[in-house]
Amino acid sequence: MAVESERENAILILQQGNAPSRKWTLDRQEYVIGRLPDCDITLPDRLVSRHHARLFQKDGTFWLEDLGSKNGTYVNGEPVTSPRELKDGDEIQIALRFRLAFVGAEETAPLEVELEHKLWIDDRSHDVYLGNTRLEPPLSYAQYSLLKALMEAKGGVVSRDALVSAVWPGEESGVSDQAVDALVRRLRERLAELNPNKQYVITVRGHGFRLEND
């Protein structure tokens, strides 16, 4: 696909939802996202609040703010609890029903941002998704806690001790390396149900584990 010649403005692309696929050129200072027709970006769904979130420019960059929505605003699977600066390639979830890709004005990547291979989690329901495909049945509590700890590291290495504390808080002294390895192995098997061609959980020998989610 050809890249648009003028890339002076950031772009927002609707990737998932019950509305037709579309994109918005962000050439104004502020946009309100919500369910009502008076919003700048209207997402017609009962789970979306009337005025759900706000995109605004500050110091030449775009920021995203939740407007007290009932079902939350997320960036890359993390809840937006205060204004968050957006970076090229960020994935915005509105009420976990709509998925939008943010393409920065300075980037020359094609407008069709492929995010279907990324894992993301709903921390309220403890569901795990690959794109818009939900993992069924859900992960166990321990498996989910392990995956969440790896995702929060944003690609960094998480030590065995840190994983034990995240999964078995208060029981660290009684958890063996074999128990950690067994849990990692089972998580890999479950994630392979979503994508058998990718190894998401990587062992970094002598250091711990990291999540490969690119």
PDB file of C-alpha atoms in Angstrom:
ATOM      1  CA  MET A   1       0.000   0.000   0.000  1.00  0.00           C
ATOM      2  CA  ALA A   2       1.358   3.423  -0.906  1.00  0.00           C
ATOM      3  CA  VAL A   3       2.203   5.882   1.835  1.00  0.00           C
ATOM      4  CA  GLU A   4       0.436   9.220   1.697  1.00  0.00           C
ATOM      5  CA  SER A   5       2.802  11.945   0.576  1.00  0.00           C
ATOM      6  CA  GLU A   6       1.707  14.504   3.136  1.00  0.00           C
ATOM      7  CA  ARG A   7       2.412  13.209   6.608  1.00  0.00           C
ATOM      8  CA  GLU A   8       2.157  16.509   8.458  1.00  0.00           C
ATOM      9  CA  ASN A   9      -0.672  15.244  10.651  1.00  0.00           C
ATOM     10  CA  ALA A  10      -1.091  12.279  12.934  1.00  0.00           C
ATOM     11  CA  ILE A  11      -3.644   9.629  11.958  1.00  0.00           C
ATOM     12  CA  LEU A  12      -6.124   7.584  13.984  1.00  0.00           C
ATOM     13  CA  ILE A  13      -7.268   4.321  12.379  1.00  0.00           C
ATOM     14  CA  LEU A  14     -10.253   2.261  13.505  1.00  0.00           C
ATOM     15  CA  GLN A  15      -9.047  -1.350  13.567  1.00  0.00           C
ATOM     16  CA  GLN A  16     -11.837  -3.151  15.417  1.00  0.00           C
ATOM     17  CA  GLY A  17     -15.418  -2.441  16.391  1.00  0.00           C
ATOM     18  CA  ASN A  18     -18.974  -2.569  15.126  1.00  0.00           C
ATOM     19  CA  ALA A  19     -18.506   0.512  12.925  1.00  0.00           C
ATOM     20  CA  PRO A  20     -17.043   0.458   9.403  1.00  0.00           C
ATOM     21  CA  SER A  21     -13.253   0.669   9.213  1.00  0.00           C
ATOM     22  CA  ARG A  22     -12.149   4.271   8.837  1.00  0.00           C
ATOM     23  CA  LYS A  23      -9.421   6.760   9.689  1.00  0.00           C
ATOM     24  CA  TRP A  24      -9.263  10.305  10.985  1.00  0.00           C
ATOM     25  CA  THR A  25      -6.583  12.880  10.138  1.00  0.00           C
ATOM     26  CA  LEU A  26      -5.760  14.673  13.382  1.00  0.00           C
ATOM     27  CA  ASP A  27      -5.344  18.260  12.212  1.00  0.00           C
ATOM     28  CA  ARG A  28      -7.009  20.033  15.142  1.00  0.00           C
ATOM     29  CA  GLN A  29      -5.987  20.730  18.725  1.00  0.00           C
ATOM     30  CA  GLU A  30      -8.644  18.609  20.388  1.00  0.00           C
ATOM     31  CA  TYR A  31     -10.997  15.706  19.670  1.00  0.00           C
ATOM     32  CA  VAL A  32     -13.705  14.243  21.893  1.00  0.00           C
ATOM     33  CA  ILE A  33     -14.343  10.513  21.469  1.00  0.00           C
ATOM     34  CA  GLY A  34     -17.709   9.138  22.525  1.00  0.00           C
ATOM     35  CA  ARG A  35     -21.096   7.656  21.716  1.00  0.00           C
ATOM     36  CA  LEU A  36     -23.049  10.844  20.962  1.00  0.00           C
ATOM     37  CA  PRO A  37     -23.253  12.349  17.460  1.00  0.00           C
ATOM     38  CA  ASP A  38     -21.846  15.656  18.741  1.00  0.00           C
ATOM     39  CA  CYS A  39     -18.470  13.969  19.411  1.00  0.00           C
ATOM     40  CA  ASP A  40     -15.611  14.592  16.994  1.00  0.00           C
ATOM     41  CA  ILE A  41     -15.034  10.821  16.770  1.00  0.00           C
ATOM     42  CA  THR A  42     -18.299   8.946  17.243  1.00  0.00           C
ATOM     43  CA  LEU A  43     -18.225   5.281  18.236  1.00  0.00           C
ATOM     44  CA  PRO A  44     -21.847   4.092  18.389  1.00  0.00           C
ATOM     45  CA  ASP A  45     -22.011   1.447  21.085  1.00  0.00           C
ATOM     46  CA  ARG A  46     -23.812   1.305  24.441  1.00  0.00           C
ATOM     47  CA  LEU A  47     -20.543   0.390  26.222  1.00  0.00           C
ATOM     48  CA  VAL A  48     -18.994   3.686  25.088  1.00  0.00           C
ATOM     49  CA  SER A  49     -19.788   6.663  27.310  1.00  0.00           C
ATOM     50  CA  ARG A  50     -21.483   9.709  25.821  1.00  0.00           C
ATOM     51  CA  HIS A  51     -18.231  11.659  26.072  1.00  0.00           C
ATOM     52  CA  HIS A  52     -15.701   8.918  26.703  1.00  0.00           C
ATOM     53  CA  ALA A  53     -12.187  10.293  26.108  1.00  0.00           C
ATOM     54  CA  ARG A  54     -10.326  13.316  24.806  1.00  0.00           C
ATOM     55  CA  LEU A  55      -7.397  13.575  22.391  1.00  0.00           C
ATOM     56  CA  PHE A  56      -5.498  16.850  22.607  1.00  0.00           C
ATOM     57  CA  GLN A  57      -2.226  18.351  21.444  1.00  0.00           C
ATOM     58  CA  LYS A  58       0.368  19.711  23.842  1.00  0.00           C
ATOM     59  CA  ASP A  59       3.888  20.803  22.905  1.00  0.00           C
ATOM     60  CA  GLY A  60       3.543  19.270  19.463  1.00  0.00           C
ATOM     61  CA  THR A  61       2.463  15.817  20.631  1.00  0.00           C
ATOM     62  CA  PHE A  62      -0.909  14.160  21.133  1.00  0.00           C
ATOM     63  CA  TRP A  63      -2.165  13.104  24.545  1.00  0.00           C
ATOM     64  CA  LEU A  64      -5.120  10.925  25.525  1.00  0.00           C
ATOM     65  CA  GLU A  65      -7.336  11.546  28.566  1.00  0.00           C
ATOM     66  CA  ASP A  66     -10.230   9.485  29.894  1.00  0.00           C
ATOM     67  CA  LEU A  67     -13.294  11.597  30.678  1.00  0.00           C
ATOM     68  CA  GLY A  68     -14.570   9.525  33.578  1.00  0.00           C
ATOM     69  CA  SER A  69     -15.954   6.831  31.305  1.00  0.00           C
ATOM     70  CA  LYS A  70     -17.816   3.869  32.752  1.00  0.00           C
ATOM     71  CA  ASN A  71     -15.913   1.161  30.847  1.00  0.00           C
ATOM     72  CA  GLY A  72     -12.460   2.675  30.611  1.00  0.00           C
ATOM     73  CA  THR A  73      -9.894   3.856  28.096  1.00  0.00           C
ATOM     74  CA  TYR A  74      -6.720   1.838  27.494  1.00  0.00           C
ATOM     75  CA  VAL A  75      -3.414   2.268  25.662  1.00  0.00           C
ATOM     76  CA  ASN A  76      -1.627  -0.957  24.760  1.00  0.00           C
ATOM     77  CA  GLY A  77      -3.811  -2.783  27.266  1.00  0.00           C
ATOM     78  CA  GLU A  78      -3.071  -0.414  30.176  1.00  0.00           C
ATOM     79  CA  PRO A  79      -5.822   1.747  31.720  1.00  0.00           C
ATOM     80  CA  VAL A  80      -5.531   5.495  31.175  1.00  0.00           C
ATOM     81  CA  THR A  81      -5.861   7.020  34.648  1.00  0.00           C
ATOM     82  CA  SER A  82      -4.201  10.354  33.816  1.00  0.00           C
ATOM     83  CA  PRO A  83      -3.346  12.111  30.532  1.00  0.00           C
ATOM     84  CA  ARG A  84      -0.992   9.884  28.565  1.00  0.00           C
ATOM     85  CA  GLU A  85       1.322  10.909  25.738  1.00  0.00           C
ATOM     86  CA  LEU A  86       0.744   8.894  22.575  1.00  0.00           C
ATOM     87  CA  LYS A  87       3.533   7.447  20.470  1.00  0.00           C
ATOM     88  CA  ASP A  88       3.512   6.079  16.946  1.00  0.00           C
ATOM     89  CA  GLY A  89       2.052   2.569  16.859  1.00  0.00           C
ATOM     90  CA  ASP A  90       0.150   2.870  20.153  1.00  0.00           C
ATOM     91  CA  GLU A  91      -3.110   0.942  20.295  1.00  0.00           C
ATOM     92  CA  ILE A  92      -6.065   2.676  21.936  1.00  0.00           C
ATOM     93  CA  GLN A  93      -8.954   0.627  23.298  1.00  0.00           C
ATOM     94  CA  ILE A  94     -12.249   2.375  23.993  1.00  0.00           C
ATOM     95  CA  ALA A  95     -14.351   0.343  26.460  1.00  0.00           C
ATOM     96  CA  LEU A  96     -12.427  -2.683  25.148  1.00  0.00           C
ATOM     97  CA  ARG A  97     -14.939  -2.684  22.291  1.00  0.00           C
ATOM     98  CA  PHE A  98     -13.184  -0.432  19.785  1.00  0.00           C
ATOM     99  CA  ARG A  99      -9.522  -0.672  18.838  1.00  0.00           C
ATOM    100  CA  LEU A 100      -7.788   2.288  17.219  1.00  0.00           C
ATOM    101  CA  ALA A 101      -4.211   2.650  16.015  1.00  0.00           C
ATOM    102  CA  PHE A 102      -2.337   5.924  16.469  1.00  0.00           C
ATOM    103  CA  VAL A 103       0.144   6.830  13.708  1.00  0.00           C
ATOM    104  CA  GLY A 104       2.444   9.739  14.583  1.00  0.00           C
ATOM    105  CA  ALA A 105       2.834  12.668  12.203  1.00  0.00           C
ATOM    106  CA  GLU A 106       6.611  12.170  11.991  1.00  0.00           C
ATOM    107  CA  GLU A 107       6.365   8.556  10.854  1.00  0.00           C
ATOM    108  CA  THR A 108       6.523   7.326   7.278  1.00  0.00           C
ATOM    109  CA  ALA A 109       5.055   3.870   7.936  1.00  0.00           C
ATOM    110  CA  PRO A 110       2.032   2.787   5.889  1.00  0.00           C
ATOM    111  CA  LEU A 111      -1.311   3.857   7.266  1.00  0.00           C
ATOM    112  CA  GLU A 112      -2.451   0.261   7.650  1.00  0.00           C
ATOM    113  CA  VAL A 113      -0.899  -0.537  11.017  1.00  0.00           C
ATOM    114  CA  GLU A 114      -0.894  -4.270  11.622  1.00  0.00           C
ATOM    115  CA  LEU A 115      -1.620  -5.046  15.259  1.00  0.00           C
ATOM    116  CA  GLU A 116      -3.527  -8.280  14.860  1.00  0.00           C
ATOM    117  CA  HIS A 117      -0.571 -10.316  16.153  1.00  0.00           C
ATOM    118  CA  LYS A 118      -0.309  -8.457  19.477  1.00  0.00           C
ATOM    119  CA  LEU A 119      -1.479  -9.869  22.773  1.00  0.00           C
ATOM    120  CA  TRP A 120      -3.497  -7.681  25.109  1.00  0.00           C
ATOM    121  CA  ILE A 121      -5.355  -8.291  28.356  1.00  0.00           C
ATOM    122  CA  ASP A 122      -8.563  -7.108  29.982  1.00  0.00           C
ATOM    123  CA  ASP A 123      -7.538  -6.722  33.617  1.00  0.00           C
ATOM    124  CA  ARG A 124     -11.143  -6.565  34.786  1.00  0.00           C
ATOM    125  CA  SER A 125     -12.271  -9.880  33.314  1.00  0.00           C
ATOM    126  CA  HIS A 126      -8.760 -11.442  33.174  1.00  0.00           C
ATOM    127  CA  ASP A 127      -9.373 -12.307  29.516  1.00  0.00           C
ATOM    128  CA  VAL A 128      -6.463 -12.543  27.068  1.00  0.00           C
ATOM    129  CA  TYR A 129      -6.798 -11.514  23.419  1.00  0.00           C
ATOM    130  CA  LEU A 130      -4.742 -11.833  20.271  1.00  0.00           C
ATOM    131  CA  GLY A 131      -6.122  -9.020  18.154  1.00  0.00           C
ATOM    132  CA  ASN A 132      -9.871  -9.519  18.574  1.00  0.00           C
ATOM    133  CA  THR A 133      -9.645 -13.266  19.302  1.00  0.00           C
ATOM    134  CA  ARG A 134     -10.211 -14.179  22.952  1.00  0.00           C
ATOM    135  CA  LEU A 135      -8.411 -17.121  24.514  1.00  0.00           C
ATOM    136  CA  GLU A 136     -10.925 -19.774  25.580  1.00  0.00           C
ATOM    137  CA  PRO A 137     -11.083 -21.127  28.193  1.00  0.00           C
ATOM    138  CA  PRO A 138      -9.516 -18.303  30.224  1.00  0.00           C
ATOM    139  CA  LEU A 139      -6.099 -18.626  31.821  1.00  0.00           C
ATOM    140  CA  SER A 140      -5.859 -19.790  35.404  1.00  0.00           C
ATOM    141  CA  TYR A 141      -5.208 -17.118  38.020  1.00  0.00           C
ATOM    142  CA  ALA A 142      -1.512 -18.067  38.227  1.00  0.00           C
ATOM    143  CA  GLN A 143      -1.095 -18.101  34.438  1.00  0.00           C
ATOM    144  CA  TYR A 144      -2.790 -14.726  34.102  1.00  0.00           C
ATOM    145  CA  SER A 145      -0.672 -13.221  36.910  1.00  0.00           C
ATOM    146  CA  LEU A 146       2.476 -14.453  35.171  1.00  0.00           C
ATOM    147  CA  LEU A 147       1.424 -13.000  31.815  1.00  0.00           C
ATOM    148  CA  LYS A 148       0.440  -9.678  33.380  1.00  0.00           C
ATOM    149  CA  ALA A 149       3.828  -9.355  35.109  1.00  0.00           C
ATOM    150  CA  LEU A 150       5.595  -9.978  31.800  1.00  0.00           C
ATOM    151  CA  MET A 151       3.384  -7.512  29.921  1.00  0.00           C
ATOM    152  CA  GLU A 152       3.964  -4.788  32.504  1.00  0.00           C
ATOM    153  CA  ALA A 153       7.716  -5.097  31.911  1.00  0.00           C
ATOM    154  CA  LYS A 154       7.135  -3.912  28.293  1.00  0.00           C
ATOM    155  CA  GLY A 155       9.635  -6.340  26.797  1.00  0.00           C
ATOM    156  CA  GLY A 156      12.114  -6.129  29.641  1.00  0.00           C
ATOM    157  CA  VAL A 157      13.431  -9.124  31.517  1.00  0.00           C
ATOM    158  CA  VAL A 158      11.549 -10.153  34.668  1.00  0.00           C
ATOM    159  CA  SER A 159      13.570 -12.146  37.176  1.00  0.00           C
ATOM    160  CA  ARG A 160      12.354 -15.424  38.627  1.00  0.00           C
ATOM    161  CA  ASP A 161      12.085 -13.808  42.063  1.00  0.00           C
ATOM    162  CA  ALA A 162       9.925 -10.998  40.683  1.00  0.00           C
ATOM    163  CA  LEU A 163       7.661 -13.493  38.925  1.00  0.00           C
ATOM    164  CA  VAL A 164       7.301 -15.558  42.090  1.00  0.00           C
ATOM    165  CA  SER A 165       6.311 -12.423  44.022  1.00  0.00           C
ATOM    166  CA  ALA A 166       3.749 -11.509  41.351  1.00  0.00           C
ATOM    167  CA  VAL A 167       2.187 -14.971  41.134  1.00  0.00           C
ATOM    168  CA  TRP A 168       2.568 -16.265  44.700  1.00  0.00           C
ATOM    169  CA  PRO A 169       2.710 -13.184  46.970  1.00  0.00           C
ATOM    170  CA  GLY A 170       3.566 -14.110  50.534  1.00  0.00           C
ATOM    171  CA  GLU A 171       4.595 -17.642  49.562  1.00  0.00           C
ATOM    172  CA  GLU A 172       7.938 -16.885  47.929  1.00  0.00           C
ATOM    173  CA  SER A 173      10.060 -19.130  50.136  1.00  0.00           C
ATOM    174  CA  GLY A 174       8.064 -22.225  49.266  1.00  0.00           C
ATOM    175  CA  VAL A 175       8.085 -21.845  45.468  1.00  0.00           C
ATOM    176  CA  SER A 176      10.671 -23.913  43.592  1.00  0.00           C
ATOM    177  CA  ASP A 177      12.305 -23.259  40.240  1.00  0.00           C
ATOM    178  CA  GLN A 178      10.487 -26.321  38.964  1.00  0.00           C
ATOM    179  CA  ALA A 179       7.133 -24.746  39.837  1.00  0.00           C
ATOM    180  CA  VAL A 180       8.067 -21.575  37.944  1.00  0.00           C
ATOM    181  CA  ASP A 181       9.245 -23.560  34.914  1.00  0.00           C
ATOM    182  CA  ALA A 182       6.046 -25.625  34.915  1.00  0.00           C
ATOM    183  CA  LEU A 183       3.903 -22.484  35.004  1.00  0.00           C
ATOM    184  CA  VAL A 184       5.898 -20.846  32.193  1.00  0.00           C
ATOM    185  CA  ARG A 185       5.588 -24.008  30.115  1.00  0.00           C
ATOM    186  CA  ARG A 186       1.834 -24.139  30.601  1.00  0.00           C
ATOM    187  CA  LEU A 187       1.448 -20.436  29.738  1.00  0.00           C
ATOM    188  CA  ARG A 188       3.400 -21.009  26.528  1.00  0.00           C
ATOM    189  CA  GLU A 189       1.103 -23.887  25.651  1.00  0.00           C
ATOM    190  CA  ARG A 190      -1.997 -21.756  26.230  1.00  0.00           C
ATOM    191  CA  LEU A 191      -0.676 -18.821  24.186  1.00  0.00           C
ATOM    192  CA  ALA A 192       0.196 -21.259  21.390  1.00  0.00           C
ATOM    193  CA  GLU A 193      -3.537 -21.898  21.125  1.00  0.00           C
ATOM    194  CA  LEU A 194      -3.844 -18.316  19.856  1.00  0.00           C
ATOM    195  CA  ASN A 195      -0.766 -18.393  17.628  1.00  0.00           C
ATOM    196  CA  PRO A 196       1.176 -21.662  17.274  1.00  0.00           C
ATOM    197  CA  ASN A 197       3.793 -19.958  15.089  1.00  0.00           C
ATOM    198  CA  LYS A 198       5.104 -17.515  17.688  1.00  0.00           C
ATOM    199  CA  GLN A 199       6.965 -17.984  20.969  1.00  0.00           C
ATOM    200  CA  TYR A 200       5.759 -15.161  23.219  1.00  0.00           C
ATOM    201  CA  VAL A 201       7.500 -16.066  26.481  1.00  0.00           C
ATOM    202  CA  ILE A 202      11.285 -16.016  26.026  1.00  0.00           C
ATOM    203  CA  THR A 203      13.767 -17.506  28.511  1.00  0.00           C
ATOM    204  CA  VAL A 204      16.768 -15.261  29.189  1.00  0.00           C
ATOM    205  CA  ARG A 205      19.194 -17.714  30.749  1.00  0.00           C
ATOM    206  CA  GLY A 206      20.613 -16.627  34.064  1.00  0.00           C
ATOM    207  CA  HIS A 207      18.266 -13.645  34.274  1.00  0.00           C
ATOM    208  CA  GLY A 208      14.592 -14.620  33.916  1.00  0.00           C
ATOM    209  CA  PHE A 209      11.914 -14.258  31.269  1.00  0.00           C
ATOM    210  CA  ARG A 210      10.555 -11.613  28.927  1.00  0.00           C
ATOM    211  CA  LEU A 211       7.519 -11.246  26.669  1.00  0.00           C
ATOM    212  CA  GLU A 212       8.050 -10.962  22.912  1.00  0.00           C
ATOM    213  CA  ASN A 213       4.910  -9.141  21.735  1.00  0.00           C
ATOM    214  CA  ASP A 214       6.070  -7.277  18.607  1.00  0.00           C
TER     215      ASP A 214
END
